[in-house]
Structure formats: C-alpha cells, structure tokens
C-alpha cells in the first residue's frame, strides 16, 4: 500500500525554487521521496546542493508567460508547484502599465499557461497529476499599495477553482496554498520595523511569523496521496490571521 505522505517514484517541478518558499518546498518534496526539478530564472545552486542526486536544474524565466510551453515534452512530471512570483509596490494612482503587466505576466498568466502545458502532458499519457498554486492572503484581502499583486493573487484563487472543476474528474488535483506572513527576504523590511512587526504579530493568533517550512510541509500534503480527494481548495497557512 502506498504511504499516504510519501512521494517515492514521483517527479515534481517547482518554479522559483532558488530561494525562500520555493526552495523550502523543493527540499520538502525531496525529503518525501520525490525527484525535484528546481526551476528558476537565477541559479538554484543552494537548492540543488541540498537535493543532491534527486535534484535537476531548469533555467526558466516566467517573465515570458509562455516560457514553460515546451518543458513537459519528453519529461515526465507528476507534480507542478507554481511558486514563482514578483511584486511591485506603489500607490494605485501611480501604478504604471509596465509594472501592472510585469506582475500579471509572472503571477497569473504564466501560472495558467504553465499549468495548461502540464495538464496537456499528463492527460496525453493517461496519468494523474497534482498542481499546487501559491496564492496569498491577498487572494482574500485588498492590501495597500500592491494593486497588481492583489489582482493577480485573486486570479490565482479563481484559476485554482476553475481548473479543479474541469480536471478533477480527469485525474488532476488543482489546489492552492495561501501563505500568511512568512520569514523570507521579501518580508525582511517589515520584520525590521518595530511598529509594523508588532502590529502584525498582534493579529496572528499563533503569535509568530510563519516559516518557509510551514508552507513546504503543506505542499507535501497536497502533492501526496493523502490529499487525493481535495480539489479546488485554497488552504490558508497563516497562523490564524484570516480567522482573526
């Protein structure tokens, strides 16, 4: 009987696997037995060193939303983690079309077309697949000064649901994780600001910032057989932030 939380014999592709949450997910999938393709636009040297022989590098720049259209040809991938993303901060009155388009291309358009290419390959071989999208608390909230990011992450939640509706009966699970405030390079400035840090912690019932590993282990669950009957879910991994 297959262990419900093991990924032996499976291959996962993780975008943005060179650092932060993407790196943690890649390593956790590897620990669970998966072979991991670490896809990123910068070398994922540290990730690949930690993965050892279970890891494979793939240079992939998703500023071209169709960059992944051919990567699944001749390469069996069972699990896709759409983690790569960017953010641009500005008052909504000052957002430029270029900034808007850059964020939407990486955070939403590339997610759709990468997932489409993955699903075509899975269905063509008559297999099963798991898709894990990285959403955000801003898939549910508005935020401030991140209009394009908020719009894209709302879109990721919507894509997760529609693709689950279309593919659940065809052997592909599509789910998402909505991370809360996580200790990464992107949040270093917030954590270094005593007032902002205190305000954030005051709202988190768990009383601490999340760690990349908190997201990574949730990704293992969604990639593993244990989650086979979960479709279209957006799981909040936020220490209780949204419950507050």
Backbone as a ProteinNet text record, in pm:
[ID]
protein_1_A
[PRIMARY]
XXXXXXXXXXXXXXXXXXXXXXXXXXXXXXXXXXXXXXXXXXXXXXXXXXXXXXXXXXXXXXXXXXXXXXXXXXXXXXXXXXXXXXXXXXXXXXXXXXXXXXXXXXXXXXXXXXXXXXXXXXXXXXXXXXXXXXXXXXXXXXXXXXXXXXXXXXXXXXXXXXXXXXXXXXXXXXXXXXXXXXXXXXXXXXXXXXXXXXXXXXXXXXXXXXXXXXXXXXXXXXXXXXXXXXXXXXXXXXXXXXXX
[TERTIARY]
84.6	0	88.2	54.3	130.7	116.6	229.3	223.8	154.6	57.4	-21.7	55.7	175.2	251.5	388	406	531.9	514.9	625.3	623.7	726.9	763.9	862.7	815.2	906.6	873.5	804.3	782.6	715.9	818.8	788.2	874.1	795.2	855.6	791.8	872.4	804.5	868.1	821	916.1	885.4	942.7	858.6	908.5	951.9	1050.1	1103.4	1166.8	1240.8	1293.6	1429.8	1478.6	1615.5	1622.5	1510.3	1515.6	1377.6	1375.3	1250	1155.7	1027.5	924.4	946.1	984	1006.4	1117.3	1224.7	1334.5	1289	1216.9	1168.9	1076.7	989.9	900.2	979.9	1076.4	1158.6	1227.5	1284.1	1355.6	1260.4	1143.5	1047.2	996.1	970.2	926.8	1036	1160.8	1272.7	1281.9	1263.3	1267.5	1156.9	1044.5	932.5	951.8	1064.3	1096.9	1087	1040.7	1024.3	1157.6	1165.2	1271	1223.6	1311.2	1267.4	1340.8	1264.2	1318.9	1306.4	1419.8	1422.8	1430.2	1316.5	1307.8	1317.6	1401.6	1418.1	1489.4	1478.6	1549.2	1688.4	1718	1853.5	1900.5	2030.1	2078	2030.8	1978.2	1929	2036.8	2156.1	2272.7	2253.2	2209.9	2193.3	2087.1	1978.1	1870.4	1919	1991.2	2038.4	2143.1	2227.1	2325.8	2256.4	2152.3	2079.5	2001.8	1949.8	1874.3	1963.9	2088.2	2179	2130.7	2145.8	2109.7	1961	1878.5	1734.5	1696.7	1791.2	1759.3	1805.2	1732.7	1767.7	1743.4	1833.8	1819.4	1745.5	1662.5	1595.8	1588.6	1658.9	1652.3	1522.2	1440.3	1306.9	1270.9	1253.9	1220.6	1075.1	988.5	845.4	798.6	892.9	852.2	797.7	835.7	767.5	662.9	534.5	431.4	419.7	474.5	468.4	600.4	688.9	822.6	818.9	714.2	708.5	628.6	592.2	501.1	557.3	690.9	750.6	828.8	833.1	924.3	876.3	749.2	697.9	708	747.1	763.9	887.7	869.8	981.5	1030.1	954.5	994.2	870.1	868.8	751.6	754.4	649.5	633.4	496.7	493.3	369	310.1	396.9	356.3	410.7	324.8	365.9	336	437.7	419.3	447.1	341.6	353.1	382.5	511	551.6	610.4	670.5	740.5	646.1	696.6	614.2	697.5	643.4	707.9	605.2	653.4	564	616.5	524.8	558.8	472.6	536	462.9	454	332.8	311.1	166.4	141.8	4.1	-69.7	-196.4	-271.5	-275.3	-268.3	-265.5	-136.9	-34.9	97.2	138.7	54.4	89.8	102	210.9	230.9	180.6	152.6	108.8	217.9	344	453.7	460.1	451.5	454.4	335.6	217.9	98.6	118.7	163.6	179.7	286.7	396.2	502.7	454.6	380	328.6	224.4	132.3	28	85.6	189.7	250.6	309.8	386.9	453.7	355.9	274.6	194.8	62.7	16.1	-113.4	-109.1	-65.9	-66.5	26.7	146.2	240	187.5	118.8	60.4	-38.2	-123.4	-221.6	-155.4	-65.7	-11.4	88.9	157.6	243	156.7	48.5	-41	-110.1	-147.4	-209.3	-115.2	13	111.5	131.2	136.3	149.5	30.9	-89.7	-209.7	-219.2	-183.2	-185.1	-93.5	24.5	119.4	67.6	11.3	-42.3	-156	-249.1	-364.5	-325.1	-223.6	-178.9	-122.6	-62.5	-6.7	-105.2	-224.2	-324.4	-287.9	-214.4	-166.4	-249.3	-194.5	-254	-154.5	-204.8	-115.6	-167.4	-75.8	-110	-56.3	-140	-99.2	-118.2	-13.8	-20.3	17.8	-77.4	-52.3	-23.3	65.7	89.6	8.1	-96.2	-184.2	-130.5	-217	-173.6	-291.7	-261.4	-369.2	-440.4	-368.2	-427.8	-508.2	-529.8	-633.6	-770.7	-771.2	-894.6	-908.8	-796.7	-797.6	-747	-760	-720	-575.9	-526.6	-391.8	-383.2	-261.3	-234.9	-112	-119.6	-8.2	43.7	-41.1	0.4	-114.4	-163.8	-284.6	-268.2	-158.9	-141.5	-121.5	-47.9	-24.7	-156.6	-238.4	-366.9	-457.3	-462.6	-545.1	-498	-366.4	-311.8	-342.1	-326.1	-347.7	-496.3	-586.1	-727.2	-748.7	-679.6	-690.6	-640.2	-531.8	-478	-581.9	-650.9	-755.2	-866.2	-904.7	-1008.4	-964.3	-840.8	-788.8	-786.1	-745.5	-740.4	-876.9	-980.7	-1114.8	-1165.4	-1146.2	-1199.4	-1125.4	-993.6	-919	-953.3	-979.1	-1025.7	-1160.6	-1249.5	-1380.3	-1365.4	-1271.9	-1256.3	-1176.7	-1082.9	-987.6	-1000.1	-1079.1	-1088.1	-1130	-1222.7	-1270.5	-1177.3	-1068	-973.2	-838.6	-834.6	-715.4	-614.8	-652.5	-560.5	-621.3	-549.1	-589.5	-528	-609.2	-558.4	-599.7	-500.7	-525	-424.7	-443.5	-353.6	-327	-215.3	-178.7	-174	-235.8	-230.9	-143.3	-15.2	73.2	35.3	57.9	45	175.1	206.5	331.8	444.9	534.3	638	775.7	864.7	1001.7	1080.8	1080.1	1158.8	1226.1	1307.3	1374.1	1272.8	1157.6	1055.9	993.1	999	937.2	1041.3	1167.9	1273.6	1250.2	1208.4	1186.9	1073.7	968.4	857.3	900.6	977.8	1021.6	1121.8	1192.5	1291.2	1228.3	1103.2	1031.8	957.2	999.8	939.9	788.2	737.4	593.5	515.3	562.2	491.9	500.6	616.3	634.3	540.1	531.8	444.7	298.1	258.5	119.5	81.7	172.7	146.7	135.7	230.6	228.6	104.8	56.7	-59.8	-184.8	-186.8	-305.6	-292.7	-175.9	-156.5	-181.2	-289.8	-317.1	-203	-128.2	-16.7	97.9	99.4	198.6	337	350.4	481.3	463.8	569.8	573.5	582.7	529.1	544	684.5	719.5	848.5	824.6	919.3	901.1	864.9	917.1	887.3	738.9	671.3	528.4	451.6	492.8	429.7	473	601	657.1	587.9	563.9	502.3	356.5	290.6	154.8	157.9	261.3	275.4	296.3	372.8	391.3	256.3	174.5	41.6	-41.5	-40.8	-121.6	-65.1	63.2	124.9	108.2	80.9	82.4	-55	-59.5	-187.4	-288.4	-241.1	-332.3	-435.4	-404.9	-495.3	-570.6	-579.7	-637.6	-782.4	-855.4	-995.5	-1011.9	-903.1	-909.8	-892.7	-991.4	-990.3	-1041	-969	-1015.7	-1004.4	-925	-910.8	-801.7	-822.3	-718.3	-693.8	-585.8	-557.7	-480.4	-536.3	-468.4	-365.8	-240.6	-135.9	-80.3	-149.8	-129.7	-127	-114.6	-113.8	-242.8	-351.1	-482.1	-514.5	-431.1	-450	-591.7	-637.5	-768.8	-882.7	-859.7	-962.4	-984.9	-881.9	-889.3	-973.5
-119.7	0	124.6	220.5	344.8	423.9	472.9	555.8	687.5	731.1	848.6	979.3	983.1	1107.5	1094.3	989	969.2	998.9	1039.1	1076.2	997.6	880.8	799.6	767.3	779.4	749.8	861.5	974.1	1089	1196.8	1275.8	1388	1517.2	1614.2	1743.6	1853.8	1950.6	2071.1	2188.2	2261.4	2376.1	2500.7	2599.2	2724.4	2817.6	2901.5	2989.5	2912	2805.2	2712.4	2752.3	2868.9	2906.8	2965	3008.1	3074.1	3071.9	3108.2	3131.8	3013.9	3043.1	2940.6	2833	2874.2	2777	2679.8	2731.1	2643.5	2546.2	2595.4	2509.3	2400.4	2435	2334.9	2228.6	2272.7	2177.5	2078.5	2128.8	2041.8	1947.6	1996.9	1911.4	1800.4	1832.3	1729.5	1624.1	1671.8	1578.4	1487	1542.8	1459.9	1354.9	1388	1293.7	1188.7	1197.5	1093.1	1131.8	1254.2	1294.7	1331.3	1312.6	1373	1513.9	1614.1	1753.7	1829	1891.4	1981.4	2122	2182.1	2315.9	2418.2	2480.1	2575.2	2717.8	2798	2936.7	3017.3	3149.9	3234.7	3271.1	3239.8	3252.3	3113.6	3088.1	2954	2912.6	2792.3	2739.3	2652	2705.5	2627.6	2566.8	2649.2	2600.8	2492.6	2512.1	2413.1	2280.5	2287.7	2166.4	2092.8	2169	2106.3	2026.5	2085.8	2017.9	1896.5	1905.6	1793.9	1677.9	1708.8	1603.6	1538.8	1406.7	1338.4	1340.3	1379.8	1389.2	1516.2	1608.4	1737.3	1753.6	1835.1	1870.4	2020.4	2089.9	2233.3	2259.3	2362.9	2407.7	2559.4	2625.4	2770.3	2808.3	2887.5	2919.5	3061.2	3149.3	3289.6	3312	3319.1	3330.3	3473.1	3566.7	3698.3	3682.7	3572.6	3527.5	3426.9	3462.9	3374.3	3239.7	3228.9	3103.4	3027.9	3066.8	3007.1	2857.5	2810.9	2669	2583.8	2639.4	2566.4	2433.8	2423.7	2302.3	2218.9	2260.5	2193.6	2056.2	2025.1	1894.7	1789.1	1831.5	1736.3	1650.5	1520.2	1430.2	1426.3	1482.3	1486.8	1458.4	1346.3	1312.2	1392.3	1468.9	1545	1511.2	1474.2	1435.1	1545.1	1635.5	1739.9	1873.4	1972.9	2107.5	2203.5	2277	2380.7	2515.7	2596	2730.1	2829.8	2847.5	2933.7	3067.1	3073.3	3194.7	3314.6	3426	3547.1	3670.9	3786.5	3914.7	4010.2	4122.2	4223.3	4362	4454.5	4594.6	4676.7	4765	4844.1	4990.1	5042.7	5183.4	5218.3	5344.9	5389.3	5360	5324.7	5287.9	5400.6	5525	5637.5	5641.9	5573.3	5580.9	5453.1	5349.8	5224.4	5246.4	5199.8	5213	5087.5	5104.4	4989.2	4882.7	4926.1	4829.4	4746.3	4813.1	4739.5	4643.9	4691.8	4606.6	4481.7	4502.5	4390.3	4291.3	4342.1	4252.6	4160.9	4216.4	4135.6	4035.2	4081.7	3991.4	3880.4	3912.1	3810.3	3695.9	3729.6	3626.4	3558.2	3637.6	3586.1	3522.3	3549.2	3494.2	3429.7	3505.5	3449.9	3330	3340.8	3228.1	3109.4	3134.9	3025.6	2946.7	3018.1	2948.5	2867.9	2931.2	2861.6	2752.5	2768	2659.2	2540.3	2569	2462.3	2395.5	2473.9	2417.9	2318.1	2358.6	2270.2	2142.9	2156.8	2040.7	1946.5	2001.6	1918.8	1848.1	1916.6	1850.8	1728.6	1743.4	1632.1	1517.2	1548.1	1444.4	1368.9	1442.2	1378.3	1298.9	1347	1275.5	1137.8	1124.4	993.8	913	967.7	896.7	883.3	981.5	973.9	1054.3	1068.2	1152.7	1262.2	1374.8	1485.6	1568.6	1642.2	1734.3	1872.5	1974	2113	2185.2	2255.8	2335.3	2478.2	2568	2708.9	2781.4	2878.5	2960.7	3088.1	3094.9	3210.8	3308.9	3371.6	3472.8	3509.1	3571.3	3635.1	3737.6	3793.9	3893	3828	3697	3632.7	3657.3	3703.6	3726.8	3871.1	3940.3	4076.7	4172.7	4302.1	4401.7	4446.7	4457.3	4508.9	4657.9	4707.8	4850.2	4859.7	4940	4972.2	4850.9	4751.7	4634.4	4592.6	4685.5	4660.9	4543.7	4541.5	4434.2	4299.3	4297.6	4173	4119.1	4207	4164.8	4110.5	4179.9	4132.8	3996.7	3979.3	3852.1	3739.2	3765.4	3658.3	3624.2	3722.6	3687.1	3595.9	3627.1	3545.3	3404.2	3388.8	3254.9	3170.2	3230.1	3155.4	3113.4	3204.3	3171	3062.6	3072	2968.7	2832.8	2831.9	2706.2	2637.9	2715.8	2658	2613.2	2696.6	2657.2	2536.2	2531.3	2416.7	2289.6	2304.1	2188.3	2139.6	2231.2	2193.5	2113.8	2155.8	2092.2	1962.2	1952	1840.7	1739.4	1766.6	1672.6	1534.2	1529.3	1401.1	1335	1404.2	1350.6	1314.1	1314.4	1266.6	1372.3	1498.9	1605.5	1685.1	1690.8	1774.2	1911.8	2015.1	2153	2219.9	2258.3	2324.8	2438.7	2517.3	2630.1	2643.9	2707.8	2744.8	2897	2953.2	3097.3	3123.5	3155.3	3180.7	3309.8	3307.2	3429.9	3506.8	3570.9	3647	3549.8	3533.1	3431.3	3497.1	3436.5	3487.7	3458.3	3553.1	3542.5	3676.7	3681.4	3806.6	3915.2	3876	3974	4044.5	3982.5	4044.4	4097	4099.5	4143.1	4285.7	4374.8	4514.4	4527	4448.6	4452.5	4403.9	4297.3	4242.8	4333.5	4413.1	4504.9	4633.4	4659.2	4779.2	4743.6	4794.7	4753.2	4771.8	4881.9	4906.9	4811.7	4796.2	4707.4	4561.7	4523	4386.8	4358.8	4453.7	4435.6	4429.7	4513.5	4515.2	4383.9	4331.5	4205.3	4090.9	4083.4	3975.5	3982	4102.9	4118.2	4055.6	4045.8	3990	3839.2	3783.2	3640.8	3558.6	3481.2	3402.6	3309.5	3259.2	3169	3242.3	3375.1	3454.4	3457	3414.7	3416.9	3431.1	3474.9	3473.1	3327.7	3302.2	3170.2	3149.3	3025.2	2988.7	2922.6	2932.2	2865.2	2718.1	2653.9	2511.8	2487.7	2586.1	2570.9	2555.9	2630.6	2620.9	2491.4	2458.2	2341.9	2212.2	2193.1	2068.4	2060.6	2175	2175.9	2134.6	2179.9	2140.2	1989.8	1931	1785.4	1715.4	1761.9	1703.3	1711.8	1829.2	1845.2	1767.3	1734.6	1656.6	1507	1466.2	1324.9	1258.5	1125.2	1054.8	1092.2	1141.5	1177.7	1282.1	1361.7	1469.7	1437.1	1311	1275.5	1320.1	1341.8	1384.8	1534.2	1606.8	1752.1	1817.8	1896.3	1964.3	2107.2	2202.5	2341.4	2412.5	2360	2422.7	2528.3	2635	2734.8	2731	2664.8	2641.5	2758.6	2820.8	2931	2874	2909.9	2868.6	2998.9	3051.9	3191.3	3213.1	3103.9	3118.2	3168.4	3166.8	3214.3	3357.2	3419	3561	3588.4	3510.3	3537.6	3505.8	3413.2	3382.5	3499.1	3581.8	3694.5	3806
0	0	0	-84.6	-92.3	36.3	88.1	209	173.9	254	216.3	209.8	272	272	204.6	125.5	54	-94.3	-157.2	-298.4	-378.4	-330.2	-399.7	-541.1	-637.1	-774.9	-848.3	-781.2	-843.7	-876.8	-977	-1014.5	-999.8	-931.7	-909.1	-975.6	-1031.5	-1083.4	-999.6	-942.7	-856.4	-920.5	-949.8	-1006	-892.5	-920.4	-817	-703.7	-739.4	-638.5	-585.1	-622.1	-582.3	-442.4	-384.7	-253	-188.5	-60.4	10.9	12.8	-9.3	-2	-108.3	-229	-335.5	-302.4	-244.5	-204.7	-96.1	3	110.9	58	-37.5	-95.5	-170.3	-251	-326.8	-233.5	-124.7	-32.1	41.4	78	147.9	56.6	-69.7	-164.4	-183	-186.4	-196.5	-76	43.6	165.1	164.6	99	92.6	-16.3	-88.1	-184.4	-329.9	-359	-498.3	-562	-691.1	-770.6	-802.3	-787.6	-795.5	-905.6	-993.5	-1093.5	-1037.2	-1005.7	-946.6	-1059.7	-1089.4	-1199.7	-1146.1	-1208.1	-1161.9	-1268.8	-1258.5	-1355.1	-1306.5	-1180	-1126.6	-1084.7	-1086.8	-1049.7	-910.2	-900.4	-772.7	-709.1	-701	-657.7	-519.4	-425	-287.1	-279.3	-350.8	-352.2	-409.3	-520	-586.6	-504.1	-434.3	-347.1	-236.9	-179	-72.4	-124.5	-246.4	-303.2	-343.1	-381.4	-425.4	-553.7	-565.6	-689.9	-722	-624.5	-650	-724.6	-740.9	-799.3	-942.5	-1015.9	-1153.3	-1169.9	-1235.8	-1258.3	-1388.5	-1387.6	-1509.1	-1505.6	-1595.2	-1603.5	-1673.8	-1606.8	-1657.8	-1615.2	-1711.7	-1684.2	-1722.2	-1621.9	-1645.3	-1668.8	-1686.8	-1737.3	-1879.4	-1945.7	-2067.4	-2022.9	-2023.5	-1967.6	-2037.5	-2157.5	-2231	-2226.6	-2137.9	-2133.2	-2105.1	-2038.3	-1999.9	-2098.3	-2212.1	-2300.3	-2351.9	-2361.4	-2416.9	-2314.7	-2189.2	-2095.3	-2051.3	-2073.1	-2029.5	-2139.3	-2259	-2368.7	-2342.5	-2343.5	-2320.4	-2177.5	-2085.5	-1944.7	-1861.2	-1790.5	-1708.9	-1579.4	-1556.4	-1432.5	-1375.4	-1248.1	-1182.1	-1095.3	-1049.4	-954.9	-1003.7	-1012.8	-1052	-938.2	-894.6	-792.4	-857.1	-871.9	-928.7	-817	-789.9	-679	-724.8	-841.5	-885.2	-885.5	-838.3	-836.5	-810.3	-847.7	-822.1	-764.2	-710.8	-653.3	-687.3	-710.3	-732.1	-637.4	-559.7	-460.9	-506.1	-506.5	-539.6	-505.7	-475.5	-460.8	-591.3	-580.8	-700.5	-803.3	-758.3	-851.4	-933.3	-886.9	-951.7	-1023.6	-1023.8	-1089.3	-1239.8	-1298	-1442.1	-1514	-1641.8	-1720.2	-1725	-1732.2	-1736.9	-1609.5	-1493.7	-1367.6	-1356.4	-1396.3	-1392.2	-1477.2	-1601.3	-1693.5	-1646.1	-1591.5	-1545.4	-1434.5	-1340.5	-1229.5	-1278.8	-1361.8	-1410.2	-1497.6	-1575.2	-1660.6	-1578.6	-1475.3	-1395.5	-1299.5	-1231.5	-1120.2	-1161.1	-1283.4	-1323.4	-1461.1	-1560.9	-1697	-1708.1	-1652	-1656.7	-1577.3	-1467.4	-1388.5	-1474.2	-1546.7	-1629.6	-1740.5	-1815.2	-1931.9	-1894.4	-1782.3	-1733.7	-1692	-1622.4	-1577.3	-1695.8	-1794.3	-1914.4	-1983	-1997.2	-2061	-1980.2	-1848.1	-1760	-1776.5	-1772.3	-1780.2	-1914.9	-2020.9	-2152	-2153.8	-2094.5	-2092.5	-2006.5	-1890.8	-1801.8	-1869.8	-1929.8	-1991.4	-2115.6	-2187	-2307.2	-2273.8	-2157.5	-2119.8	-2035	-2011.6	-1933.7	-1788.3	-1735.5	-1598.3	-1500.4	-1380.5	-1276.8	-1243	-1195.7	-1163.6	-1048.7	-987.4	-879.5	-915.7	-902.7	-921.4	-789.6	-746.6	-623.6	-659.5	-650.8	-676	-545	-550.8	-432.4	-446.3	-366.5	-363.7	-257.7	-180.3	-84.1	4.8	119.2	194.9	108.5	11.4	-78.4	-190.5	-181.5	-261.3	-198.2	-72	3.1	49.2	64.9	115.9	9	36.1	-62.9	-51.7	71.9	89.4	60.8	57.8	32.7	-56.3	-159.7	-247.8	-328	-348.2	-426.9	-519.2	-598.2	-677.9	-773.8	-847.6	-946.4	-878.4	-767.9	-694.3	-639	-580.6	-526.1	-635.9	-748.7	-859.7	-908.4	-920.6	-968.6	-870.7	-741.4	-643.9	-628.2	-645.5	-655.9	-776.6	-885.7	-1005.5	-985.8	-910.1	-882.4	-808.8	-713	-641.8	-737.4	-827.3	-924.4	-1021.3	-1070.4	-1160.1	-1091.5	-965.8	-891.2	-892.9	-875.7	-868.8	-1005.6	-1108.1	-1238.7	-1294.9	-1276.1	-1327.4	-1250.6	-1120.8	-1043.8	-1097.2	-1128.7	-1183	-1312.5	-1396.3	-1527.2	-1521.5	-1428.5	-1434.7	-1322.1	-1218.8	-1105.9	-1152.7	-1245.1	-1294.6	-1394.2	-1426.9	-1526.5	-1462	-1328.9	-1260.2	-1221.5	-1229.1	-1190.3	-1074.4	-963.7	-849.2	-865.3	-850.3	-852.8	-722.6	-642.5	-515.3	-497.7	-394.5	-369.5	-220.8	-192.3	-55.1	-48.5	53.1	75.5	197.6	176.4	291	364.2	494.3	572.6	570.4	681	690.9	722.2	625.5	632.1	637.7	713.4	726.1	599	506.4	383.3	357	254.3	218.3	183.7	128.3	89.7	208.7	326.4	445.1	544.1	504.3	596.8	645.2	555.7	594	695.6	678.3	773	910.6	912.5	1040.7	1111	1032	1089.9	1142.3	1105.6	1151	1280	1394.7	1522.5	1528.2	1475.6	1482.7	1392.8	1269	1176.4	1224.2	1273.2	1322.7	1439.7	1531.7	1648	1607.1	1511.5	1467.1	1399.1	1319.7	1251	1351.9	1442.8	1541.7	1630.5	1656.4	1742.4	1681.1	1547.8	1482.7	1455.9	1468.7	1438.5	1564.5	1570.2	1690.4	1730.6	1633.8	1666.4	1733.2	1724.5	1795.9	1734.4	1609.5	1544.4	1394.1	1329.3	1183.8	1137.7	1018.5	960.9	908.1	889.4	831.7	696	604.5	475.6	490.2	593.6	615.4	643.5	702.6	727.8	596.2	495.7	364.5	295.5	311.5	241.6	281.6	410.6	454.7	410.1	397.9	343.1	196.9	124.3	-15.9	-29.6	61.5	58.7	73.5	166.1	185.1	57.1	-8.3	-129	-247.5	-243.1	-350	-328.6	-206.9	-168.4	-185.9	-181.9	-193	-85.2	28	137.7	96.2	-5.9	-47.1	-175.4	-211.7	-341.5	-361	-252.9	-267.4	-240.9	-242.3	-224.4	-360.7	-400.3	-529.9	-512.5	-569.4	-570.1	-437.1	-345.2	-213.6	-216.5	-141.2	-115.1	35.1	76.1	218.7	277.4	379	446.1	544.1	525.9	619.2	674.7	774.1	814.9	964.9	1040.9	1186.3	1244.4	1165.8	1212.4	1172.6	1089.7	1052.9	1000.4	905	846.9	943.4	1035.8	1134.7	1229.4	1244.8	1337.1	1276.5
[MASK]
++++++++++++++++++++++++++++++++++++++++++++++++++++++++++++++++++++++++++++++++++++++++++++++++++++++++++++++++++++++++++++++++++++++++++++++++++++++++++++++++++++++++++++++++++++++++++++++++++++++++++++++++++++++++++++++++++++++++++++++++++++

